XYZ file of C-alpha atoms in Angstrom:
449
model
C 20.685 -20.334 -35.288
C 22.321 -17.204 -34.000
C 25.670 -15.568 -35.067
C 27.717 -14.019 -31.956
C 21.360 -7.731 -32.509
C -5.657 10.324 -32.835
C -4.031 11.991 -29.766
C -4.037 10.218 -26.405
C -6.898 10.330 -23.959
C -6.137 10.501 -20.283
C -6.653 7.408 -18.590
C -8.331 6.971 -15.155
C -6.376 7.031 -11.839
C -5.195 3.640 -10.567
C -3.545 2.386 -7.333
C -1.000 -0.104 -7.101
C -0.142 -2.165 -4.126
C 2.852 -2.692 -1.836
C 6.383 -4.081 -2.859
C 7.829 -7.175 -1.083
C 10.523 -7.069 1.379
C 14.152 -6.145 0.825
C 17.033 -7.498 2.804
C 20.457 -6.515 4.062
C 21.999 -8.558 1.486
C 20.964 -5.909 -1.155
C 20.883 -2.728 0.881
C 23.481 -0.999 -1.631
C 21.884 -2.089 -5.057
C 19.452 -0.004 -7.008
C 21.518 3.176 -7.801
C 22.271 2.773 -11.400
C 25.718 2.154 -12.596
C 28.941 2.660 -10.741
C 29.457 5.818 -12.701
C 26.284 7.393 -11.097
C 28.450 8.987 -8.402
C 26.777 12.135 -8.450
C 23.259 10.507 -7.911
C 21.210 10.212 -4.606
C 23.725 7.793 -3.091
C 22.542 6.854 0.536
C 24.662 6.818 3.468
C 23.954 3.297 4.837
C 21.932 3.246 7.804
C 22.165 0.672 10.733
C 18.825 -1.199 10.550
C 17.591 -4.793 10.780
C 16.636 -6.903 7.803
C 13.114 -6.837 9.348
C 12.972 -3.049 9.658
C 14.137 -2.590 6.007
C 11.502 -5.125 4.793
C 8.727 -3.257 6.831
C 9.704 0.010 5.325
C 9.804 -1.292 1.681
C 6.591 -3.032 2.065
C 4.861 0.275 2.509
C 5.379 1.219 -1.121
C 1.920 2.311 -2.557
C 1.406 4.558 -5.545
C -1.268 5.954 -7.883
C -0.838 6.103 -11.545
C -2.430 6.837 -14.818
C -2.661 5.558 -18.373
C -0.367 7.547 -20.665
C -2.896 6.754 -23.561
C -6.509 5.932 -24.267
C -7.424 2.832 -21.971
C -9.732 1.390 -24.784
C -8.936 2.157 -28.404
C -11.684 2.142 -31.100
C -11.583 -0.785 -33.524
C -8.453 -1.056 -35.627
C -6.387 1.017 -33.140
C -4.126 0.496 -30.241
C -3.213 2.313 -27.034
C 0.144 2.339 -25.223
C 0.647 0.343 -22.280
C 2.508 2.791 -20.373
C 1.474 3.690 -16.752
C 2.887 6.783 -15.106
C 3.036 7.051 -11.344
C 1.559 10.169 -10.059
C 1.708 10.005 -6.426
C 2.725 7.799 -3.293
C 6.053 6.171 -2.618
C 7.519 3.494 -4.704
C 9.469 0.435 -3.747
C 12.703 2.127 -4.743
C 11.911 5.243 -2.784
C 10.956 3.218 0.261
C 14.418 1.419 0.101
C 16.566 4.503 -0.570
C 14.661 6.090 2.695
C 15.428 2.967 4.662
C 18.900 2.928 3.806
C 19.195 6.534 4.973
C 17.078 6.120 8.145
C 14.812 8.650 6.883
C 11.130 9.112 6.092
C 10.403 8.635 2.584
C 8.977 11.725 0.637
C 5.655 11.019 -1.202
C 5.298 11.945 -4.902
C 2.503 14.430 -5.573
C 0.391 14.460 -8.758
C 2.541 16.158 -11.564
C 5.196 17.322 -9.358
C 8.659 17.290 -10.863
C 11.291 14.807 -9.272
C 14.875 16.043 -8.994
C 16.318 12.557 -8.990
C 14.883 9.020 -10.071
C 12.166 7.459 -8.107
C 12.132 4.053 -9.814
C 14.504 1.266 -10.457
C 17.610 2.145 -12.592
C 19.801 0.218 -15.152
C 21.956 -1.767 -12.291
C 18.798 -2.892 -10.650
C 17.247 -4.345 -13.936
C 20.575 -5.916 -15.053
C 20.982 -7.473 -11.534
C 17.526 -8.769 -11.295
C 17.773 -10.572 -14.782
C 21.258 -11.774 -14.537
C 22.389 -9.348 -17.301
C 24.989 -7.174 -15.591
C 28.177 -8.756 -17.428
C 26.267 -8.986 -20.914
C 25.009 -5.519 -20.679
C 28.571 -4.264 -20.246
C 29.965 -6.584 -23.082
C 27.445 -7.305 -25.589
C 25.114 -5.504 -28.021
C 27.631 -3.433 -30.043
C 26.459 -3.384 -33.892
C 22.990 -4.485 -32.967
C 20.039 -2.286 -33.647
C 16.812 -2.166 -31.469
C 13.816 -0.519 -32.900
C 11.302 1.085 -30.981
C 7.682 1.433 -32.757
C 5.247 3.887 -31.315
C 2.616 6.443 -32.394
C 3.076 10.063 -32.940
C 6.107 12.094 -32.271
C 8.386 12.992 -29.158
C 10.014 16.124 -29.943
C 12.370 15.723 -27.014
C 13.149 12.043 -27.621
C 16.847 12.703 -28.270
C 17.450 15.214 -25.512
C 15.611 13.004 -22.756
C 17.552 10.119 -23.947
C 20.844 11.955 -23.447
C 19.555 12.962 -19.883
C 18.793 9.477 -18.794
C 21.940 7.945 -20.176
C 24.151 10.730 -18.603
C 22.576 10.356 -15.232
C 23.331 6.737 -15.150
C 26.831 6.839 -16.645
C 25.869 5.132 -19.888
C 27.529 5.574 -23.092
C 26.294 8.558 -25.232
C 23.636 7.474 -27.749
C 23.072 10.466 -30.131
C 22.198 11.189 -33.772
C 25.676 12.815 -34.127
C 27.590 9.541 -33.178
C 25.246 7.204 -35.236
C 23.838 5.513 -32.064
C 20.257 7.169 -32.197
C 18.050 7.755 -35.214
C 14.317 8.920 -35.331
C 12.238 8.365 -38.216
C 8.605 8.358 -39.541
C 6.859 5.155 -40.617
C 8.000 6.011 -44.200
C 11.608 6.422 -43.176
C 11.808 10.186 -43.239
C 13.948 11.869 -40.615
C 12.210 15.406 -41.315
C 8.498 14.601 -42.089
C 7.393 13.427 -38.669
C 3.964 12.777 -37.063
C 2.130 15.107 -34.854
C 3.534 15.377 -31.387
C 1.588 13.691 -28.528
C 2.640 14.083 -24.972
C 0.979 10.863 -23.829
C 2.860 8.751 -26.592
C 5.881 10.818 -25.809
C 5.951 9.471 -22.201
C 5.591 5.952 -23.874
C 8.545 6.721 -26.121
C 10.903 7.835 -23.230
C 9.946 4.668 -21.315
C 11.038 2.508 -24.317
C 14.016 4.290 -25.092
C 15.237 4.256 -21.538
C 14.528 0.604 -21.080
C 16.619 -0.242 -24.048
C 19.292 1.833 -22.702
C 19.173 0.367 -19.244
C 19.358 -3.234 -20.542
C 21.399 -2.878 -23.802
C 23.571 0.326 -23.532
C 26.105 -0.586 -26.224
C 23.136 -1.215 -28.965
C 21.925 1.456 -31.514
C 18.385 2.548 -31.124
C 15.958 3.177 -33.912
C 12.819 5.079 -32.985
C 10.001 4.515 -35.731
C 7.050 6.857 -35.240
C 3.820 6.046 -36.815
C 1.633 8.780 -37.913
C -1.413 7.588 -35.723
C -2.052 4.705 -33.511
C -3.945 2.594 -36.012
C -2.844 -1.060 -36.621
C -2.267 -0.168 -40.255
C 0.215 2.737 -39.536
C 1.843 1.021 -36.570
C 2.360 -2.189 -38.716
C 3.670 0.067 -41.493
C 6.032 1.426 -38.972
C 7.154 -2.375 -37.951
C 7.949 -3.046 -41.757
C 9.940 0.249 -41.972
C 12.043 -0.838 -38.770
C 12.859 -4.166 -40.333
C 13.554 -2.515 -43.681
C 16.062 -0.243 -41.978
C 17.888 -3.217 -40.720
C 16.604 -3.649 -37.076
C 16.781 -7.499 -36.114
C 14.973 -6.503 -32.734
C 11.498 -4.642 -32.662
C 9.669 -3.642 -29.582
C 5.886 -3.007 -29.550
C 4.593 -1.513 -26.330
C 0.941 -1.108 -27.483
C -2.248 -3.243 -28.068
C -5.917 -3.232 -28.802
C -8.859 -5.727 -28.896
C -8.565 -8.766 -31.095
C -10.465 -8.917 -34.394
C -11.065 -11.155 -37.355
C -8.591 -8.735 -39.082
C -5.615 -10.110 -37.014
C -4.572 -12.864 -39.475
C -4.246 -10.373 -42.131
C -2.208 -7.952 -39.900
C -0.055 -10.988 -39.027
C 0.793 -11.563 -42.739
C 1.236 -8.059 -43.583
C 3.152 -6.602 -40.607
C 4.522 -9.081 -38.032
C 5.771 -12.045 -40.311
C 9.539 -11.400 -40.242
C 11.665 -14.263 -39.930
C 15.145 -13.506 -38.374
C 13.571 -10.597 -36.248
C 13.010 -10.777 -32.751
C 9.734 -8.927 -32.379
C 8.313 -8.287 -28.745
C 4.920 -7.025 -27.735
C 3.332 -5.968 -24.552
C 0.545 -8.284 -23.322
C -1.569 -5.455 -21.975
C -2.333 -3.786 -18.809
C -5.994 -4.406 -18.064
C -5.797 -7.886 -16.400
C -6.824 -11.088 -17.757
C -7.787 -10.989 -21.407
C -6.128 -11.382 -24.785
C -4.721 -8.301 -26.836
C -3.346 -7.947 -30.339
C -0.614 -7.902 -31.578
C 0.510 -9.828 -28.654
C -1.620 -12.570 -29.853
C 0.258 -12.715 -33.177
C 2.008 -16.181 -33.601
C 4.989 -14.509 -34.864
C 6.053 -12.295 -31.774
C 7.060 -12.763 -28.274
C 4.269 -11.786 -26.243
C 5.492 -10.112 -22.900
C 3.765 -10.373 -19.509
C 4.255 -8.210 -16.445
C 5.604 -9.028 -12.939
C 5.948 -7.352 -9.629
C 9.750 -7.124 -8.981
C 11.026 -7.007 -5.345
C 14.326 -7.440 -3.551
C 14.568 -10.638 -1.315
C 17.076 -12.633 0.756
C 17.031 -15.577 -1.989
C 20.436 -16.245 -3.707
C 18.984 -14.420 -6.895
C 18.318 -11.306 -4.554
C 15.120 -10.621 -6.212
C 11.674 -12.118 -6.234
C 8.771 -11.738 -8.663
C 5.037 -12.417 -8.772
C 2.200 -11.868 -11.252
C 1.524 -8.146 -11.534
C -2.053 -7.644 -10.448
C -3.535 -4.503 -9.101
C -7.320 -5.178 -9.466
C -9.432 -7.295 -11.707
C -9.141 -4.791 -14.503
C -5.623 -3.578 -13.788
C -2.556 -5.799 -14.246
C -0.754 -7.813 -16.829
C -2.765 -9.242 -19.750
C -2.904 -12.738 -20.704
C -5.315 -15.192 -22.323
C -6.203 -17.550 -25.165
C -6.577 -16.044 -28.607
C -9.988 -16.177 -30.321
C -8.335 -15.686 -33.706
C -4.571 -16.336 -33.972
C -3.367 -19.969 -34.716
C -1.184 -21.492 -32.110
C 2.666 -21.501 -33.227
C 4.168 -24.901 -33.560
C 6.449 -24.343 -30.493
C 3.650 -23.567 -28.058
C 2.316 -26.938 -26.614
C 0.018 -26.055 -23.719
C -2.973 -28.113 -23.933
C -6.107 -26.290 -22.957
C -5.957 -23.365 -25.516
C -6.189 -24.579 -29.143
C -5.123 -21.205 -30.416
C -2.352 -18.806 -29.478
C -1.713 -18.482 -25.750
C -0.374 -15.231 -24.107
C 2.021 -14.567 -22.756
C 5.698 -16.173 -23.596
C 7.786 -14.583 -21.083
C 7.636 -11.627 -18.761
C 9.601 -8.743 -16.912
C 8.678 -6.083 -14.410
C 5.596 -3.940 -15.056
C 3.942 -3.092 -11.581
C 3.983 0.560 -11.290
C 4.695 0.173 -7.539
C 7.944 -1.574 -8.370
C 8.276 0.550 -11.400
C 11.368 1.812 -13.459
C 12.894 5.289 -13.672
C 12.189 7.345 -16.894
C 13.081 10.913 -17.951
C 10.514 12.685 -19.986
C 10.364 16.407 -20.643
C 7.704 16.711 -23.172
C 4.159 18.242 -22.684
C 1.777 17.950 -19.790
C 3.215 14.491 -18.780
C 6.704 15.841 -19.143
C 7.706 16.553 -15.586
C 11.243 15.134 -15.644
C 11.938 12.125 -13.770
C 8.973 9.744 -13.435
C 8.348 6.227 -12.526
C 6.581 4.018 -15.001
C 5.132 0.673 -15.037
C 2.797 -1.314 -17.349
C 4.016 -4.124 -19.919
C 5.128 -1.062 -22.020
C 8.250 -1.545 -19.697
C 8.531 -5.365 -19.916
C 8.316 -5.477 -23.841
C 11.603 -3.210 -24.506
C 13.328 -5.025 -21.565
C 12.771 -8.401 -23.455
C 13.868 -7.021 -26.909
C 16.882 -5.763 -25.322
C 17.712 -9.126 -23.840
C 17.437 -10.698 -27.394
C 19.841 -8.166 -28.641
C 22.318 -8.994 -25.856
C 21.983 -12.572 -26.893
C 23.109 -11.946 -30.564
C 21.522 -11.577 -34.089
C 18.692 -14.362 -34.810
C 19.159 -16.886 -37.391
C 17.871 -15.665 -40.731
C 15.011 -18.091 -40.856
C 14.227 -18.259 -37.283
C 11.230 -17.045 -35.348
C 12.928 -15.899 -32.173
C 9.722 -16.229 -30.241
C 10.329 -19.900 -30.187
C 13.806 -19.518 -28.391
C 12.397 -19.431 -24.812
C 10.572 -22.614 -25.371
C 13.872 -24.376 -26.057
C 15.439 -23.599 -22.688
C 12.862 -22.981 -20.193
C 15.270 -23.854 -17.402
C 17.131 -20.833 -18.229
C 14.132 -18.393 -16.769
C 13.007 -17.365 -13.443
C 9.980 -19.268 -13.157
C 7.375 -17.100 -11.604
C 4.764 -19.259 -9.498
C 2.548 -16.797 -7.506
C -0.014 -14.357 -8.293
C -2.972 -14.102 -10.639
C -4.500 -11.474 -13.104
C -8.069 -12.117 -12.695
C -10.657 -14.949 -12.844
C -10.629 -17.526 -15.711
C -12.260 -20.916 -15.991
C -8.839 -22.542 -16.951
C -6.452 -21.835 -14.088
C -3.245 -21.462 -15.780
C -4.734 -18.774 -18.328
C -4.825 -16.329 -15.296
C -2.786 -17.939 -12.604
C 0.899 -18.380 -12.127
C 2.100 -22.057 -11.492
C 5.366 -24.102 -11.854
C 6.146 -24.174 -15.394
C 4.130 -22.293 -18.154
C 1.358 -20.048 -17.356
C -0.493 -17.193 -19.085
C 0.369 -14.225 -17.105
C 4.194 -14.736 -17.012
C 4.780 -17.366 -19.682
C 7.851 -19.409 -18.922
C 9.148 -16.588 -16.745
C 11.731 -14.000 -16.673
C 15.341 -13.582 -17.975
C 18.003 -15.346 -15.921
C 20.721 -14.321 -18.357
C 20.726 -14.775 -22.048
C 20.489 -18.517 -22.455
C 16.747 -18.698 -23.190
C 17.072 -15.978 -25.984
C 19.465 -17.714 -28.077
C 18.597 -20.057 -31.117
């Protein structure tokens, strides 16, 4: 029970679809925290809900992978997708509020202000506003990635300052960056693609759990052995929440990776389900982790104020899901058509067209404010929700928690991420399904023991 925390290869260009309708009930949301007074605050424009919805529905973007799309055996690729052109749902909404024509992002162009969802959007969408303000102090959320981001601390400071979040620095003890051996000085080779991934991860932790401490553990390469060693180091250094935004193909070695790197009772370990549509990835397939799928998140006129569907751009671009070929099924997972581990468990926003705001200044990808998507966004979001919910019980596997209170999740019932012979493996439905698991956070109750 709980107590009351090899250099990247450029991917191919991708296109994402439109965002769903916005309504007058949410015309003034989505601008970060209240402290963001200096940001691009719109002057409300008199427009019908139908007109606003039509504007937001035009959101359409191009994006690219930050890391290699198909890693070699024994290696992983990050699941971060950077928007490079078009207009995001956030941009369309802001233009509609002002009564102006939205600007269009151009490839590799610097944006002076955010172009994706900020902290207040995400907290509101997932029922976390009060918890984000009050919870998380004393907890440490670890981010595990490959290679070094030399600008991690500075970029983190820029993001948090812009949104009025508490400072999280090395000096005040909130932020720490180490190698997979725990060294603060002997760090891996820098890599601009993974630096974008790191910025995404750090910013999502900041958005959801701004009072928590952040530990960044950088593996010396993207091999599963080195990434797994970094996971172990994160746990050794005291993190009770570890986010992993990477994955690769399954293999017969996965069971040994499970026992060597991911079997950590008392620690909530989250892993991205993947960005290439239907199909199982590892380590999302590990029975010891919470596998996190991805959704398209849009404003709506419902009492929640938001709606979600399975993120899917094409047959090869969307959230991952599937029945593992190797990993055993955990005892708390009871779907009947997959005899082994089923992916995913829960989900959160991942569609680049409804993507999140990130600040990254390192390398060729470091153009300042960017919008990112991919299940690399959803994994740190869920790790941070666990942290807001409190420290896991010392003998617990927190991956089981959402299965104990499924009513405390937003059930995602529309969309699919590809074709499959067993419908729920790739198609959303009422209750459990592969692409979105049991759903997305609706507060903290599904993430407590």
